[in-house]
Every structure is written in C-alpha cells, then in structure tokens.
C-alpha cells in the first residue's frame, strides 16, 4: 500500500485501506495520519474524517475526537453517521448527557428507522441507562429489538437492565 501511495499519492482508496490495516494493528496515530491524507474534495473525505476521529478516541484523545466530530456535525448537521460517532465519542469520554444529545440529533435525522438503525437506538439506550433513565432506555431497546429482532446485544442488554431493575420480562422478549 505504501508503494502504491508512493506511485499514486492521490489514490484515496489506498489511504483508506492502509488506515484500516493500521487500525487492525492498533497503530491509531499512523491510521489517523493516513486518513488525513484524503483531501476535502474527495468523496471519501467525510468518512475518513469520521474514522480518524474514532481512532483519536481509541488513542485516548477523546477531547480531540469530540472537537473534530463537532466540527463535522456543524458542517453537516443531518449526517447521521457523524452524529452517531459524536455520541459514541461523548460516551467514551464519560459524558452521557452530551452523548444523549448527539444520539437524539441523529435519530431526528431519520426519515423512518430501518433495520440498520438498531445500533443508534442501542447506543442511545446505553447513554440513557448511564443517566439512570431506565424507562427511556427500555423503550429504545425495544425499538432496537423491533428493528433487529435477532440482535443478541440488544436482547442481552434489555434482559440485563430488566433484571437489574427487578422487573419482569415483557412477553415479547420471553418468546424470543
């Protein structure tokens, strides 16, 4: 990949693939540098910028990740992926109120939730749970379960939260 980039320094897909490989090796600083090689005119720029911010968070630079994602969200306030990554960065930084705000903004951009959106409801439920808003978390977990009925993470989280609250399992959950 480095030889390819030497020969074709403008090949954004090679930068993305290199960054992905570096992430797999937990070399986040180098992955971030590879993502930053992708120019703003590239159709891959926003995805690369989001991924670079996620890597900053993995590299224990939550404040940098949040700042970068806030900047991206200001440029594209209806980009669900940017807002979800922002919520995730706030959760990693132990800021559940801000995470909840970002997830709420992301959900507000959805015309109608589809199967792939289960993860957004799951993440918002985690932020709500961190704020001890159990009923709201349960509602989001049930929404995630409707969107992805076979998603084990959702079933486990919902069951665990109900048990911790000393509540009975809803009939729909028991039947799964």
XYZ file of N, CA, C and O in Angstrom:
704
model
N 0.827 -1.200 0.000
C 0.000 0.000 0.000
C 0.869 1.260 0.000
O 0.534 2.240 -0.661
N 1.953 1.204 0.740
C 2.833 2.373 0.764
C 3.482 2.581 -0.605
O 3.650 3.723 -1.046
N 3.837 1.495 -1.292
C 4.388 1.612 -2.640
C 3.331 2.195 -3.581
O 3.635 3.072 -4.391
N 2.118 1.725 -3.452
C 1.030 2.249 -4.270
C 0.874 3.747 -4.039
O 0.734 4.518 -4.991
N 0.905 4.158 -2.771
C 0.759 5.580 -2.461
C 1.973 6.389 -2.913
O 1.849 7.577 -3.230
N 3.134 5.759 -2.961
C 4.311 6.440 -3.482
C 4.118 6.729 -4.970
O 4.432 7.808 -5.462
N 3.574 5.731 -5.671
C 3.358 5.874 -7.111
C 2.127 6.717 -7.435
O 2.098 7.421 -8.442
N 1.094 6.609 -6.583
C -0.170 7.346 -6.796
C -0.595 8.002 -5.489
O -1.501 7.526 -4.807
N 0.055 9.101 -5.080
C -0.231 9.717 -3.786
C -1.667 10.230 -3.640
O -2.123 10.472 -2.537
N -2.375 10.369 -4.752
C -3.744 10.878 -4.711
C -4.794 9.761 -4.676
O -5.997 10.039 -4.749
N -4.384 8.521 -4.529
C -5.317 7.385 -4.539
C -5.915 7.209 -3.142
O -5.362 6.513 -2.278
N -7.044 7.852 -2.931
C -7.682 7.883 -1.605
C -8.036 6.484 -1.098
O -7.924 6.216 0.101
N -8.444 5.599 -1.982
C -8.800 4.250 -1.537
C -7.600 3.522 -0.937
O -7.752 2.733 0.000
N -6.410 3.792 -1.440
C -5.211 3.178 -0.860
C -4.964 3.732 0.543
O -4.589 2.984 1.456
N -5.201 5.037 0.739
C -5.070 5.619 2.081
C -6.071 4.987 3.046
O -5.733 4.684 4.186
N -7.290 4.792 2.575
C -8.322 4.192 3.422
C -7.950 2.758 3.786
O -8.042 2.356 4.948
N -7.501 2.002 2.820
C -7.110 0.615 3.085
C -5.906 0.551 4.016
O -5.872 -0.268 4.947
N -4.938 1.437 3.816
C -3.776 1.485 4.702
C -4.205 1.833 6.127
O -3.784 1.179 7.088
N -5.056 2.829 6.270
C -5.536 3.221 7.596
C -6.274 2.061 8.261
O -6.086 1.799 9.456
N -7.068 1.353 7.494
C -7.798 0.201 8.039
C -6.833 -0.861 8.552
O -7.036 -1.423 9.633
N -5.807 -1.134 7.814
C -4.808 -2.130 8.250
C -4.074 -1.648 9.502
O -3.799 -2.435 10.407
N -3.750 -0.379 9.544
C -3.070 0.171 10.719
C -3.974 0.121 11.947
O -3.504 -0.138 13.059
N -5.264 0.364 11.761
C -6.216 0.235 12.874
C -6.205 -1.191 13.420
O -6.238 -1.396 14.635
N -6.165 -2.163 12.518
C -6.122 -3.556 12.935
C -4.899 -3.887 13.771
O -4.921 -4.809 14.596
N -3.851 -3.119 13.582
C -2.616 -3.298 14.352
C -2.572 -2.378 15.576
O -1.548 -2.302 16.257
N -3.668 -1.647 15.813
C -3.767 -0.691 16.923
C -2.731 0.424 16.816
O -2.295 0.968 17.823
N -2.381 0.772 15.604
C -1.451 1.875 15.350
C -2.292 3.082 14.923
O -2.269 3.506 13.771
N -3.031 3.604 15.884
C -4.033 4.623 15.602
C -3.434 5.938 15.110
O -4.011 6.581 14.226
N -2.318 6.340 15.646
C -1.691 7.581 15.189
C -1.362 7.535 13.703
O -1.602 8.498 12.965
N -0.824 6.407 13.260
C -0.493 6.253 11.844
C -1.762 6.155 10.996
O -1.801 6.673 9.872
N -2.789 5.500 11.522
C -4.066 5.402 10.805
C -4.676 6.786 10.622
O -5.158 7.133 9.539
N -4.623 7.594 11.681
C -5.145 8.961 11.608
C -4.396 9.743 10.534
O -5.003 10.456 9.723
N -3.085 9.609 10.514
C -2.274 10.313 9.511
C -2.665 9.879 8.097
O -2.752 10.718 7.188
N -2.931 8.593 7.911
C -3.344 8.101 6.592
C -4.704 8.686 6.202
O -4.895 9.121 5.060
N -5.633 8.712 7.138
C -6.942 9.309 6.838
C -6.816 10.789 6.505
O -7.540 11.301 5.647
N -5.908 11.478 7.174
C -5.740 12.916 6.933
C -5.096 13.218 5.584
O -5.080 14.380 5.164
N -4.608 12.207 4.897
C -4.064 12.398 3.546
C -5.173 12.586 2.512
O -4.918 13.045 1.406
N -6.386 12.225 2.885
C -7.507 12.298 1.948
C -8.021 13.731 1.909
O -8.398 14.296 2.936
N -8.006 14.322 0.729
C -8.372 15.723 0.554
C -9.860 15.987 0.712
O -10.697 15.087 0.545
N -10.191 17.236 1.020
C -11.587 17.630 1.220
C -12.427 17.474 -0.044
O -13.644 17.363 0.039
N -11.804 17.459 -1.195
C -12.556 17.312 -2.445
C -12.896 15.846 -2.748
O -13.699 15.570 -3.641
N -12.315 14.930 -2.002
C -12.564 13.505 -2.229
C -13.957 13.116 -1.726
O -14.404 13.587 -0.680
N -14.631 12.226 -2.463
C -15.925 11.741 -1.966
C -15.784 10.915 -0.682
O -16.765 10.658 0.001
N -14.563 10.538 -0.337
C -14.307 9.742 0.858
C -13.910 10.602 2.063
O -13.661 10.083 3.144
N -13.848 11.914 1.860
C -13.334 12.792 2.907
C -14.113 12.673 4.212
O -13.534 12.470 5.275
N -15.440 12.798 4.166
C -16.224 12.803 5.405
C -16.077 11.466 6.134
O -15.879 11.430 7.336
N -16.139 10.369 5.404
C -15.979 9.056 6.033
C -14.598 8.938 6.669
O -14.462 8.449 7.788
N -13.575 9.428 5.979
C -12.217 9.353 6.510
C -12.070 10.249 7.746
O -11.416 9.859 8.726
N -12.695 11.416 7.724
C -12.618 12.327 8.868
C -13.308 11.728 10.092
O -12.807 11.841 11.215
N -14.441 11.085 9.873
C -15.148 10.420 10.982
C -14.291 9.291 11.534
O -14.114 9.163 12.751
N -13.732 8.499 10.653
C -12.924 7.365 11.109
C -11.665 7.845 11.831
O -11.256 7.243 12.827
N -11.075 8.940 11.367
C -9.900 9.498 12.051
C -10.278 9.933 13.466
O -9.519 9.697 14.420
N -11.447 10.535 13.613
C -11.902 10.956 14.948
C -12.156 9.750 15.847
O -11.820 9.769 17.031
N -12.732 8.704 15.279
C -12.950 7.476 16.060
C -11.603 6.925 16.531
O -11.463 6.505 17.681
N -10.617 6.974 15.648
C -9.291 6.499 16.027
C -8.657 7.380 17.099
O -7.936 6.891 17.965
N -8.938 8.684 17.054
C -8.445 9.564 18.120
C -9.009 9.118 19.467
O -8.299 9.095 20.471
N -10.271 8.766 19.457
C -10.905 8.286 20.686
C -10.251 6.984 21.149
O -9.985 6.808 22.334
N -9.963 6.094 20.216
C -9.285 4.837 20.568
C -7.886 5.100 21.099
O -7.364 4.311 21.879
N -7.293 6.199 20.662
C -5.933 6.562 21.063
C -5.940 7.450 22.307
O -4.982 8.163 22.564
N -7.064 7.407 23.059
C -7.211 8.141 24.325
C -7.216 9.660 24.146
O -6.859 10.396 25.066
N -7.616 10.132 22.980
C -7.730 11.570 22.744
C -9.203 11.908 22.507
O -9.580 12.347 21.430
N -10.017 11.664 23.539
C -11.458 11.883 23.404
C -11.789 13.338 23.107
O -12.681 13.623 22.304
N -11.073 14.272 23.732
C -11.361 15.689 23.502
C -11.103 16.080 22.049
O -11.870 16.833 21.452
N -10.016 15.569 21.478
C -9.716 15.835 20.069
C -10.764 15.223 19.160
O -11.203 15.843 18.180
N -11.184 13.998 19.473
C -12.218 13.327 18.688
C -13.521 14.119 18.735
O -14.162 14.350 17.700
N -13.901 14.552 19.926
C -15.143 15.310 20.079
C -15.067 16.620 19.305
O -16.013 16.985 18.591
N -13.961 17.331 19.411
C -13.811 18.600 18.691
C -13.920 18.391 17.184
O -14.613 19.149 16.485
N -13.250 17.356 16.676
C -13.309 17.075 15.235
C -14.719 16.705 14.802
O -15.200 17.168 13.758
N -15.391 15.881 15.586
C -16.739 15.458 15.227
C -17.750 16.598 15.363
O -18.680 16.703 14.558
N -17.576 17.458 16.361
C -18.452 18.635 16.480
C -18.301 19.526 15.252
O -19.285 20.061 14.734
N -17.076 19.681 14.786
C -16.819 20.483 13.585
C -17.497 19.857 12.369
O -18.136 20.550 11.574
N -17.359 18.549 12.219
C -18.023 17.857 11.107
C -19.543 17.960 11.213
O -20.227 18.169 10.215
N -20.067 17.840 12.428
C -21.517 17.930 12.629
C -22.025 19.329 12.313
O -23.140 19.487 11.805
N -21.229 20.344 12.585
C -21.630 21.713 12.248
C -21.688 21.900 10.735
O -22.553 22.614 10.225
N -20.797 21.219 10.014
C -20.774 21.305 8.552
C -21.899 20.497 7.919
O -22.382 20.841 6.843
N -22.278 19.408 8.564
C -23.309 18.514 8.022
C -24.237 18.094 9.158
O -24.154 16.968 9.657
N -25.134 18.985 9.590
C -25.962 18.704 10.772
C -26.969 17.568 10.596
O -27.551 17.126 11.577
N -27.134 17.076 9.386
C -28.084 15.985 9.157
C -27.387 14.672 8.814
O -28.031 13.740 8.344
N -26.093 14.603 9.060
C -25.329 13.388 8.778
C -25.423 12.456 9.987
O -24.759 12.659 11.009
N -26.236 11.437 9.867
C -26.491 10.505 10.963
C -25.218 9.826 11.444
O -25.015 9.658 12.648
N -24.358 9.444 10.519
C -23.128 8.739 10.903
C -22.207 9.635 11.734
O -21.600 9.180 12.709
N -22.105 10.900 11.348
C -21.271 11.837 12.105
C -21.850 12.010 13.508
O -21.119 11.966 14.507
N -23.158 12.187 13.591
C -23.805 12.396 14.890
C -23.695 11.160 15.781
O -23.503 11.274 16.985
N -23.799 9.974 15.177
C -23.662 8.759 15.985
C -22.229 8.621 16.496
O -22.010 8.283 17.659
N -21.261 8.907 15.629
C -19.861 8.849 16.061
C -19.602 9.879 17.162
O -18.863 9.607 18.119
N -20.241 11.039 17.055
C -20.102 12.067 18.093
C -20.672 11.557 19.414
O -20.044 11.706 20.476
N -21.838 10.940 19.366
C -22.424 10.364 20.574
C -21.517 9.309 21.185
O -21.314 9.268 22.404
N -20.946 8.471 20.338
C -20.036 7.430 20.821
C -18.797 8.049 21.483
O -18.321 7.554 22.518
N -18.287 9.134 20.887
C -17.108 9.794 21.462
C -17.444 10.400 22.826
O -16.647 10.306 23.766
N -18.624 10.994 22.934
C -19.030 11.541 24.230
C -19.203 10.424 25.263
O -18.832 10.589 26.423
N -19.763 9.292 24.843
C -19.912 8.176 25.791
C -18.558 7.677 26.250
O -18.350 7.390 27.426
N -17.596 7.585 25.322
C -16.247 7.137 25.673
C -15.585 8.105 26.642
O -14.790 7.693 27.487
N -15.957 9.384 26.535
C -15.399 10.407 27.420
C -16.211 10.542 28.710
O -15.988 11.479 29.472
N -17.131 9.615 28.950
C -17.957 9.619 30.163
C -18.814 10.892 30.272
O -18.947 11.473 31.348
N -19.394 11.301 29.147
C -20.271 12.471 29.101
C -21.627 12.043 28.543
O -21.967 12.348 27.391
N -22.415 11.312 29.356
C -23.658 10.731 28.835
C -24.709 11.759 28.406
O -25.460 11.505 27.468
N -24.781 12.915 29.059
C -25.755 13.943 28.649
C -25.464 14.419 27.229
O -26.376 14.540 26.408
N -24.202 14.694 26.948
C -23.813 15.142 25.609
C -23.990 14.019 24.590
O -24.387 14.271 23.448
N -23.701 12.788 25.009
C -23.914 11.642 24.124
C -25.387 11.531 23.765
O -25.741 11.351 22.593
N -26.235 11.655 24.759
C -27.678 11.569 24.540
C -28.142 12.647 23.575
O -28.941 12.382 22.667
N -27.619 13.854 23.724
C -27.973 14.944 22.813
C -27.580 14.598 21.381
O -28.363 14.788 20.441
N -26.381 14.076 21.183
C -25.922 13.716 19.835
C -26.782 12.594 19.252
O -27.166 12.647 18.074
N -27.107 11.586 20.062
C -27.965 10.499 19.567
C -29.367 11.006 19.238
O -29.956 10.590 18.241
N -29.895 11.912 20.055
C -31.210 12.486 19.763
C -31.190 13.231 18.433
O -32.131 13.119 17.639
N -30.118 13.989 18.203
C -29.986 14.701 16.931
C -29.895 13.721 15.768
O -30.478 13.952 14.705
N -29.176 12.627 15.961
C -29.047 11.627 14.899
C -30.395 10.981 14.596
O -30.775 10.827 13.426
N -31.122 10.602 15.628
C -32.426 9.958 15.422
C -33.397 10.922 14.765
O -34.216 10.518 13.925
N -33.290 12.207 15.082
C -34.164 13.203 14.468
C -33.926 13.325 12.963
O -34.815 13.774 12.240
N -32.753 12.908 12.476
C -32.468 12.990 11.040
C -33.066 11.833 10.258
O -33.132 11.892 9.033
N -33.496 10.777 10.960
C -34.011 9.597 10.270
C -35.414 9.855 9.729
O -36.298 10.240 10.486
N -35.623 9.616 8.431
C -36.984 9.754 7.911
C -37.904 8.690 8.526
O -39.002 8.986 8.957
N -37.431 7.485 8.561
C -38.117 6.367 9.213
C -37.036 5.346 9.544
O -36.212 5.016 8.693
N -37.017 4.856 10.772
C -35.956 3.899 11.130
C -36.050 2.624 10.295
O -37.147 2.136 10.015
N -34.891 2.138 9.900
C -34.790 0.874 9.179
C -33.879 -0.061 9.971
O -33.267 0.341 10.961
N -33.746 -1.282 9.514
C -33.024 -2.331 10.244
C -31.645 -1.884 10.715
O -31.271 -2.112 11.859
N -30.886 -1.215 9.868
C -29.517 -0.824 10.237
C -29.467 0.214 11.351
O -28.429 0.410 11.978
N -30.589 0.861 11.634
C -30.621 1.903 12.658
C -30.741 1.352 14.073
O -30.731 2.125 15.036
N -30.806 0.035 14.222
C -30.912 -0.549 15.560
C -29.755 -0.090 16.444
O -29.952 0.168 17.634
N -28.556 0.013 15.860
C -27.374 0.363 16.648
C -27.489 1.765 17.247
O -26.985 2.021 18.349
N -28.163 2.657 16.553
C -28.351 4.014 17.055
C -29.267 4.007 18.281
O -28.980 4.658 19.288
N -30.338 3.239 18.223
C -31.238 3.137 19.374
C -30.545 2.420 20.536
O -30.723 2.777 21.699
N -29.750 1.433 20.217
C -28.985 0.710 21.239
C -28.015 1.665 21.943
O -27.920 1.680 23.177
N -27.307 2.470 21.158
C -26.346 3.414 21.734
C -27.050 4.458 22.597
O -26.578 4.799 23.687
N -28.205 4.942 22.108
C -28.929 5.925 22.909
C -29.427 5.296 24.206
O -29.392 5.928 25.266
N -29.837 4.046 24.145
C -30.266 3.345 25.359
C -29.117 3.252 26.359
O -29.319 3.416 27.564
N -27.916 3.012 25.863
C -26.755 2.942 26.761
C -26.512 4.288 27.441
O -26.213 4.339 28.639
N -26.660 5.375 26.690
C -26.492 6.704 27.287
C -27.596 6.969 28.313
O -27.332 7.496 29.397
N -28.823 6.583 27.977
C -29.938 6.778 28.911
C -29.748 5.949 30.177
O -30.011 6.411 31.282
N -29.272 4.747 30.012
C -29.014 3.878 31.165
C -27.955 4.504 32.065
O -28.061 4.464 33.290
N -26.936 5.109 31.452
C -25.893 5.775 32.221
C -26.416 6.963 33.014
O -25.819 7.363 34.008
N -27.536 7.505 32.572
C -28.171 8.628 33.272
C -29.315 8.161 34.174
O -30.075 8.975 34.686
N -29.441 6.846 34.325
C -30.480 6.225 35.151
C -31.888 6.547 34.655
O -32.818 6.650 35.445
N -32.026 6.699 33.355
C -33.331 6.911 32.725
C -33.780 5.563 32.165
O -33.784 5.337 30.961
N -34.149 4.678 33.082
C -34.394 3.282 32.734
C -35.574 3.100 31.785
O -35.512 2.270 30.880
N -36.648 3.840 31.979
C -37.814 3.681 31.109
C -37.492 4.098 29.673
O -37.896 3.425 28.726
N -36.760 5.186 29.519
C -36.367 5.640 28.183
C -35.419 4.629 27.539
O -35.531 4.326 26.345
N -34.489 4.094 28.330
C -33.556 3.094 27.811
C -34.315 1.851 27.368
O -34.049 1.299 26.291
N -35.273 1.427 28.177
C -36.069 0.247 27.823
C -36.843 0.482 26.531
O -36.890 -0.404 25.660
N -37.422 1.666 26.367
C -38.166 1.976 25.137
C -37.247 1.925 23.918
O -37.620 1.388 22.864
N -36.024 2.457 24.043
C -35.089 2.419 22.923
C -34.613 0.998 22.632
O -34.439 0.625 21.468
N -34.417 0.210 23.673
C -34.010 -1.181 23.447
C -35.126 -1.961 22.746
O -34.859 -2.790 21.872
N -36.347 -1.681 23.117
C -37.480 -2.346 22.444
C -37.568 -1.905 20.980
O -37.865 -2.716 20.105
N -37.293 -0.638 20.708
C -37.275 -0.155 19.327
C -36.143 -0.831 18.550
O -36.331 -1.258 17.412
N -34.974 -0.935 19.161
C -33.850 -1.621 18.518
C -34.202 -3.076 18.247
O -33.873 -3.619 17.186
N -34.895 -3.702 19.186
C -35.300 -5.098 19.026
C -36.315 -5.254 17.907
O -36.293 -6.245 17.172
N -37.204 -4.272 17.742
C -38.149 -4.313 16.619
C -37.412 -4.239 15.287
O -37.769 -4.916 14.339
N -36.382 -3.407 15.244
C -35.627 -3.228 14.007
C -34.721 -4.416 13.709
O -34.491 -4.752 12.550
N -34.187 -5.039 14.750
C -33.253 -6.164 14.586
C -33.584 -7.228 15.628
O -32.908 -7.338 16.651
N -34.636 -8.005 15.376
C -35.117 -8.944 16.396
C -34.139 -10.051 16.779
O -34.295 -10.656 17.832
N -33.128 -10.299 15.983
C -32.173 -11.366 16.295
C -30.839 -10.841 16.797
O -29.876 -11.600 16.900
N -30.779 -9.561 17.106
C -29.531 -8.964 17.556
C -29.308 -9.297 19.034
O -29.998 -8.804 19.915
N -28.329 -10.155 19.295
C -28.103 -10.649 20.649
C -27.709 -9.560 21.634
O -28.100 -9.602 22.798
N -26.957 -8.568 21.174
C -26.550 -7.485 22.075
C -27.764 -6.781 22.654
O -27.787 -6.436 23.835
N -28.758 -6.555 21.813
C -29.967 -5.864 22.257
C -30.725 -6.724 23.263
O -31.135 -6.246 24.324
N -30.891 -8.003 22.938
C -31.616 -8.897 23.839
C -30.902 -8.997 25.195
O -31.543 -8.959 26.245
N -29.570 -9.107 25.154
C -28.813 -9.202 26.403
C -28.940 -7.931 27.238
O -29.150 -7.999 28.453
N -28.800 -6.788 26.606
C -28.870 -5.513 27.321
C -30.257 -5.314 27.916
O -30.403 -4.939 29.079
N -31.293 -5.602 27.128
C -32.657 -5.445 27.618
C -32.915 -6.387 28.795
O -33.413 -5.970 29.843
N -32.541 -7.633 28.647
C -32.736 -8.592 29.737
C -31.968 -8.202 30.985
O -32.507 -8.233 32.099
N -30.716 -7.803 30.812
C -29.888 -7.401 31.949
C -30.487 -6.190 32.658
O -30.565 -6.154 33.887
N -30.929 -5.208 31.884
C -31.470 -3.995 32.513
C -32.767 -4.297 33.253
O -33.016 -3.737 34.325
N -33.579 -5.196 32.714
C -34.827 -5.548 33.401
C -34.541 -6.308 34.695
O -35.178 -6.069 35.719
N -33.587 -7.223 34.648
C -33.227 -7.983 35.846
C -32.667 -7.053 36.914
O -33.024 -7.144 38.092
N -31.789 -6.131 36.509
C -31.190 -5.193 37.472
C -32.234 -4.291 38.122
O -32.056 -3.861 39.253
N -33.306 -4.043 37.408
C -34.374 -3.206 37.964
C -35.396 -4.032 38.730
O -36.334 -3.492 39.293
N -35.211 -5.349 38.719
C -36.151 -6.221 39.418
C -37.500 -6.295 38.736
O -38.518 -6.551 39.372
N -37.496 -6.111 37.418
C -38.756 -6.119 36.677
C -38.929 -7.430 35.937
O -37.978 -8.159 35.680
N -40.144 -7.723 35.574
C -40.458 -8.922 34.807
C -40.145 -8.691 33.336
O -40.220 -7.576 32.847
N -39.851 -9.771 32.650
C -39.603 -9.690 31.226
C -40.924 -9.522 30.485
O -41.876 -10.240 30.761
N -40.967 -8.595 29.527
C -42.178 -8.488 28.706
C -42.384 -9.782 27.930
O -41.426 -10.455 27.565
N -43.609 -10.108 27.662
C -43.946 -11.359 26.981
C -43.237 -11.447 25.629
O -42.755 -12.515 25.253
N -43.131 -10.354 24.925
C -42.481 -10.366 23.602
C -41.019 -10.764 23.703
O -40.493 -11.448 22.843
N -40.356 -10.379 24.764
C -38.938 -10.724 24.942
C -38.797 -12.187 25.318
O -37.931 -12.892 24.836
N -39.674 -12.679 26.180
C -39.617 -14.066 26.634
C -39.814 -15.021 25.465
O -39.172 -16.056 25.381
N -40.666 -14.663 24.541
C -40.984 -15.536 23.409
C -39.838 -15.646 22.417
O -39.835 -16.524 21.590
N -38.860 -14.760 22.501
C -37.755 -14.808 21.525
C -36.855 -15.874 21.910
O -36.129 -16.494 21.985
